XYZ file of C-alpha atoms in Angstrom:
289
model
C -2.628 -34.848 -98.900
C -0.679 -38.088 -98.338
C -0.869 -41.200 -100.508
C -2.807 -42.932 -97.765
C -5.329 -40.078 -97.562
C -5.964 -40.647 -101.259
C -6.328 -44.387 -100.678
C -8.774 -43.811 -97.860
C -10.775 -41.421 -100.020
C -10.925 -44.151 -102.666
C -12.376 -46.717 -100.253
C -14.786 -44.153 -98.821
C -15.946 -43.351 -102.347
C -16.386 -47.042 -103.232
C -18.405 -47.618 -100.096
C -20.527 -44.463 -100.365
C -21.466 -45.366 -103.929
C -22.585 -48.828 -102.789
C -24.465 -47.302 -99.855
C -26.283 -44.811 -102.098
C -27.332 -47.655 -104.404
C -28.552 -49.721 -101.463
C -30.523 -46.796 -100.040
C -32.109 -46.041 -103.432
C -33.219 -49.649 -103.864
C -34.146 -50.643 -100.290
C -35.163 -47.369 -98.618
C -37.237 -45.647 -101.274
C -40.195 -44.899 -98.978
C -40.945 -41.554 -97.377
C -42.480 -42.777 -94.123
C -41.061 -41.477 -90.862
C -38.862 -44.434 -89.941
C -37.429 -44.741 -93.453
C -36.611 -41.040 -93.498
C -34.899 -41.398 -90.114
C -32.883 -44.378 -91.404
C -31.753 -42.441 -94.464
C -30.866 -39.401 -92.372
C -28.690 -41.496 -90.056
C -26.955 -43.363 -92.871
C -26.278 -40.215 -94.887
C -24.964 -38.203 -91.947
C -21.414 -38.662 -93.230
C -18.444 -39.745 -91.180
C -15.145 -41.258 -92.217
C -16.585 -44.736 -92.894
C -13.714 -46.213 -90.885
C -15.272 -49.659 -90.425
C -16.382 -50.340 -94.015
C -13.076 -48.947 -95.311
C -11.184 -51.388 -93.080
C -13.380 -54.231 -94.302
C -12.727 -53.425 -97.966
C -8.999 -52.788 -97.433
C -8.631 -56.134 -95.682
C -10.231 -57.994 -98.573
C -7.871 -56.213 -100.977
C -4.799 -56.847 -98.788
C -5.557 -60.582 -98.886
C -5.487 -60.534 -102.682
C -9.267 -60.838 -103.034
C -11.845 -58.805 -104.898
C -13.072 -55.991 -102.608
C -16.461 -56.145 -104.352
C -17.032 -59.428 -102.536
C -16.800 -57.541 -99.244
C -19.366 -54.831 -100.114
C -22.289 -56.606 -98.341
C -20.118 -57.064 -95.251
C -19.076 -53.403 -95.371
C -22.723 -52.333 -95.593
C -23.696 -54.599 -92.709
C -20.946 -53.320 -90.430
C -21.852 -49.692 -91.157
C -25.522 -50.399 -90.509
C -24.658 -51.824 -87.091
C -22.336 -48.925 -86.334
C -24.990 -46.387 -87.386
C -27.669 -48.080 -85.284
C -25.337 -47.928 -82.283
C -24.788 -44.192 -82.778
C -28.502 -43.478 -83.120
C -29.237 -45.367 -79.906
C -26.189 -44.011 -78.028
C -27.346 -40.446 -78.702
C -30.801 -41.006 -77.165
C -31.630 -39.245 -73.870
C -31.714 -42.598 -72.051
C -28.102 -43.250 -73.126
C -25.576 -40.475 -73.808
C -28.150 -37.741 -74.498
C -26.293 -36.000 -77.325
C -27.758 -33.266 -79.512
C -24.985 -33.273 -82.137
C -23.386 -36.011 -84.196
C -20.883 -35.235 -86.965
C -21.765 -31.575 -86.618
C -25.470 -32.166 -87.305
C -28.519 -32.609 -85.065
C -28.774 -36.206 -83.888
C -31.478 -38.410 -85.349
C -33.799 -38.150 -82.356
C -33.555 -34.347 -82.395
C -34.866 -34.348 -85.970
C -37.353 -37.241 -85.955
C -38.176 -37.716 -82.289
C -37.070 -40.379 -79.832
C -39.550 -43.052 -80.893
C -38.678 -42.893 -84.601
C -34.952 -42.789 -83.815
C -35.313 -45.899 -81.653
C -37.186 -47.687 -84.440
C -34.647 -46.560 -87.047
C -31.857 -48.089 -84.978
C -33.858 -51.302 -84.566
C -34.385 -51.479 -88.316
C -30.724 -50.866 -89.139
C -29.580 -53.627 -86.804
C -32.053 -56.101 -88.279
C -31.367 -55.040 -91.865
C -27.628 -55.529 -91.348
C -28.169 -59.255 -90.906
C -30.515 -59.346 -93.886
C -27.753 -57.876 -96.056
C -25.321 -60.573 -94.933
C -27.834 -63.430 -95.106
C -28.845 -62.471 -98.667
C -25.420 -63.553 -99.963
C -24.720 -66.971 -101.413
C -21.086 -67.177 -100.294
C -19.832 -70.294 -98.467
C -18.758 -68.098 -95.553
C -22.146 -66.394 -95.075
C -22.997 -68.297 -91.902
C -19.640 -67.497 -90.328
C -20.015 -63.835 -91.269
C -23.441 -63.623 -89.621
C -22.041 -65.248 -86.490
C -19.015 -62.910 -86.490
C -21.177 -59.807 -86.640
C -23.645 -61.085 -84.052
C -20.830 -61.900 -81.635
C -19.247 -58.460 -82.042
C -22.490 -56.507 -81.762
C -24.510 -58.435 -79.192
C -24.665 -59.071 -75.479
C -21.076 -60.279 -75.270
C -19.740 -57.463 -77.456
C -20.710 -53.891 -78.234
C -23.975 -53.942 -76.266
C -22.178 -55.180 -73.155
C -19.566 -52.455 -73.637
C -22.273 -49.792 -73.753
C -23.899 -51.259 -70.638
C -20.613 -51.136 -68.723
C -20.019 -47.600 -69.980
C -23.377 -46.547 -68.533
C -22.659 -48.399 -65.282
C -19.384 -46.558 -64.685
C -20.722 -43.119 -65.627
C -20.491 -40.816 -62.581
C -19.393 -43.786 -60.433
C -16.097 -44.081 -58.565
C -13.823 -47.104 -58.204
C -13.123 -48.104 -61.800
C -9.683 -49.404 -62.763
C -7.753 -49.155 -66.021
C -8.791 -52.771 -66.683
C -12.435 -51.732 -66.399
C -11.876 -48.904 -68.853
C -10.012 -51.122 -71.328
C -12.777 -53.726 -71.123
C -15.464 -51.146 -71.897
C -13.749 -49.943 -75.034
C -12.466 -53.311 -76.215
C -16.118 -54.360 -76.228
C -17.745 -51.110 -77.310
C -15.291 -50.001 -80.011
C -12.704 -52.736 -80.467
C -15.073 -55.597 -81.173
C -16.726 -53.847 -84.123
C -13.415 -52.768 -85.665
C -12.117 -56.294 -85.170
C -15.254 -57.578 -86.843
C -14.702 -55.197 -89.772
C -11.306 -56.737 -90.513
C -12.574 -60.277 -89.881
C -15.530 -59.823 -92.239
C -13.239 -58.508 -94.960
C -11.158 -61.667 -94.579
C -14.176 -63.987 -94.498
C -15.614 -62.335 -97.610
C -12.614 -63.571 -99.620
C -12.521 -67.007 -97.918
C -9.357 -66.464 -95.877
C -8.341 -69.282 -93.498
C -9.650 -68.968 -89.953
C -6.156 -68.463 -88.525
C -5.859 -65.339 -90.683
C -9.375 -64.193 -89.758
C -8.529 -64.492 -86.056
C -5.329 -62.474 -86.327
C -7.032 -59.770 -88.343
C -9.794 -59.658 -85.743
C -7.171 -59.065 -83.049
C -5.566 -56.409 -85.250
C -8.869 -54.553 -85.525
C -9.675 -54.904 -81.837
C -6.333 -53.380 -80.892
C -6.937 -50.509 -83.293
C -10.323 -49.977 -81.674
C -8.798 -49.490 -78.247
C -6.196 -47.061 -79.599
C -8.970 -45.329 -81.534
C -10.954 -44.756 -78.336
C -8.002 -43.291 -76.458
C -7.486 -40.889 -79.356
C -11.215 -40.137 -79.304
C -11.022 -39.193 -75.628
C -8.198 -36.791 -76.450
C -10.236 -35.289 -79.287
C -13.306 -34.930 -77.075
C -11.581 -31.897 -75.550
C -11.295 -30.183 -78.947
C -13.830 -28.635 -81.286
C -13.014 -30.974 -84.194
C -15.183 -34.007 -83.478
C -18.590 -32.808 -84.629
C -19.955 -33.640 -81.165
C -20.544 -31.461 -78.128
C -17.089 -30.407 -76.871
C -16.151 -31.984 -73.542
C -19.502 -33.784 -73.318
C -18.024 -37.042 -72.010
C -16.076 -35.297 -69.265
C -19.017 -33.133 -68.211
C -21.388 -36.107 -67.990
C -19.013 -37.984 -65.687
C -18.120 -40.654 -68.225
C -15.153 -42.890 -67.527
C -12.456 -41.739 -69.978
C -8.730 -42.239 -70.381
C -8.113 -38.604 -69.535
C -9.819 -39.199 -66.196
C -7.097 -41.755 -65.427
C -3.974 -40.363 -67.054
C -2.395 -37.216 -68.403
C -2.775 -36.511 -72.133
C 0.876 -37.405 -72.870
C 0.502 -40.777 -71.142
C -2.747 -41.391 -73.027
C -0.988 -40.742 -76.336
C 1.807 -43.134 -75.361
C -0.733 -45.803 -74.409
C -2.527 -45.431 -77.752
C 0.778 -45.716 -79.617
C 1.804 -48.840 -77.702
C -1.561 -50.550 -78.252
C -1.524 -49.653 -81.946
C 2.018 -51.024 -82.377
C 0.992 -54.329 -80.789
C -2.016 -54.513 -83.120
C 0.141 -53.919 -86.204
C 2.341 -56.861 -85.199
C -0.650 -59.132 -85.835
C -0.128 -58.465 -89.548
C 3.383 -59.892 -89.588
C 3.655 -62.977 -91.741
C 0.000 -63.349 -92.695
C -0.475 -60.860 -95.518
C 1.326 -59.665 -98.590
C 1.087 -55.989 -99.392
C -0.066 -54.952 -95.942
C 1.114 -51.352 -96.252
C -2.459 -50.008 -96.529
C -3.506 -51.724 -93.310
C -0.399 -50.504 -91.503
C -0.953 -46.989 -92.795
C -4.578 -47.223 -91.743
C -3.486 -47.990 -88.184
C -1.095 -45.034 -88.170
C -3.771 -42.757 -89.627
C -6.221 -43.711 -86.866
C -3.583 -42.899 -84.278
C -2.711 -39.533 -85.771
C -6.158 -38.252 -86.734
C -7.180 -34.774 -85.596
C -10.952 -35.053 -85.990
């Protein structure tokens, strides 16, 4: 295990401890929607977005504890998006992280409500802070997640499913919105949590957005393996627009590497001790699951 793997495990552990405490305090009920929320949140995963948020706060010389509410909020939004994406009216997936998807366990209606609750609760977590940057953080998350961000990306993804005529620009736009915006938001929220200047916030947002695009290309490559915890080849079989539908695997890997390198350049000159963020970018590019 590399030094960065150990670092990532540390941030995952810090976040999971905070998440468990939040669930214990705020989701103590045993009604159907609360059980569905807890199931979705506890389904595991690498906690990529909250880890990036916490690492960014640390890289800026701040106290990562200040970024815990932001990390929770970003994971809530990400989890809601997965719950909704898996529904039959969207991607219609039965597996997520190697487990039955939320709607397969609790039914479509409760899964829909659980996603609604997680999205709303994410903003409650942010708004409950007393930091000077709270308003900007709420706006940052809303912009990344809403109708000009992740939701628009999902809409375009649905539009181009089983439809001919898409260009590489169309594909990049889908995943910049659907994946890149939330990763960019993760880095931006980590910076805002420790009161970084807006010029730094903006560059870190671009850093995260670039990583998101490279992340998605890698995800398309992994979709053809059995290591993702999802149905193997599901995107290809459903006619989704993917990078492998437009280019050979070797070219896709080169594209991901080029995009990731450009994203890393956003770190130049704005941070001290940026090795963790650089290593994070390289880890995303080289992951095998």
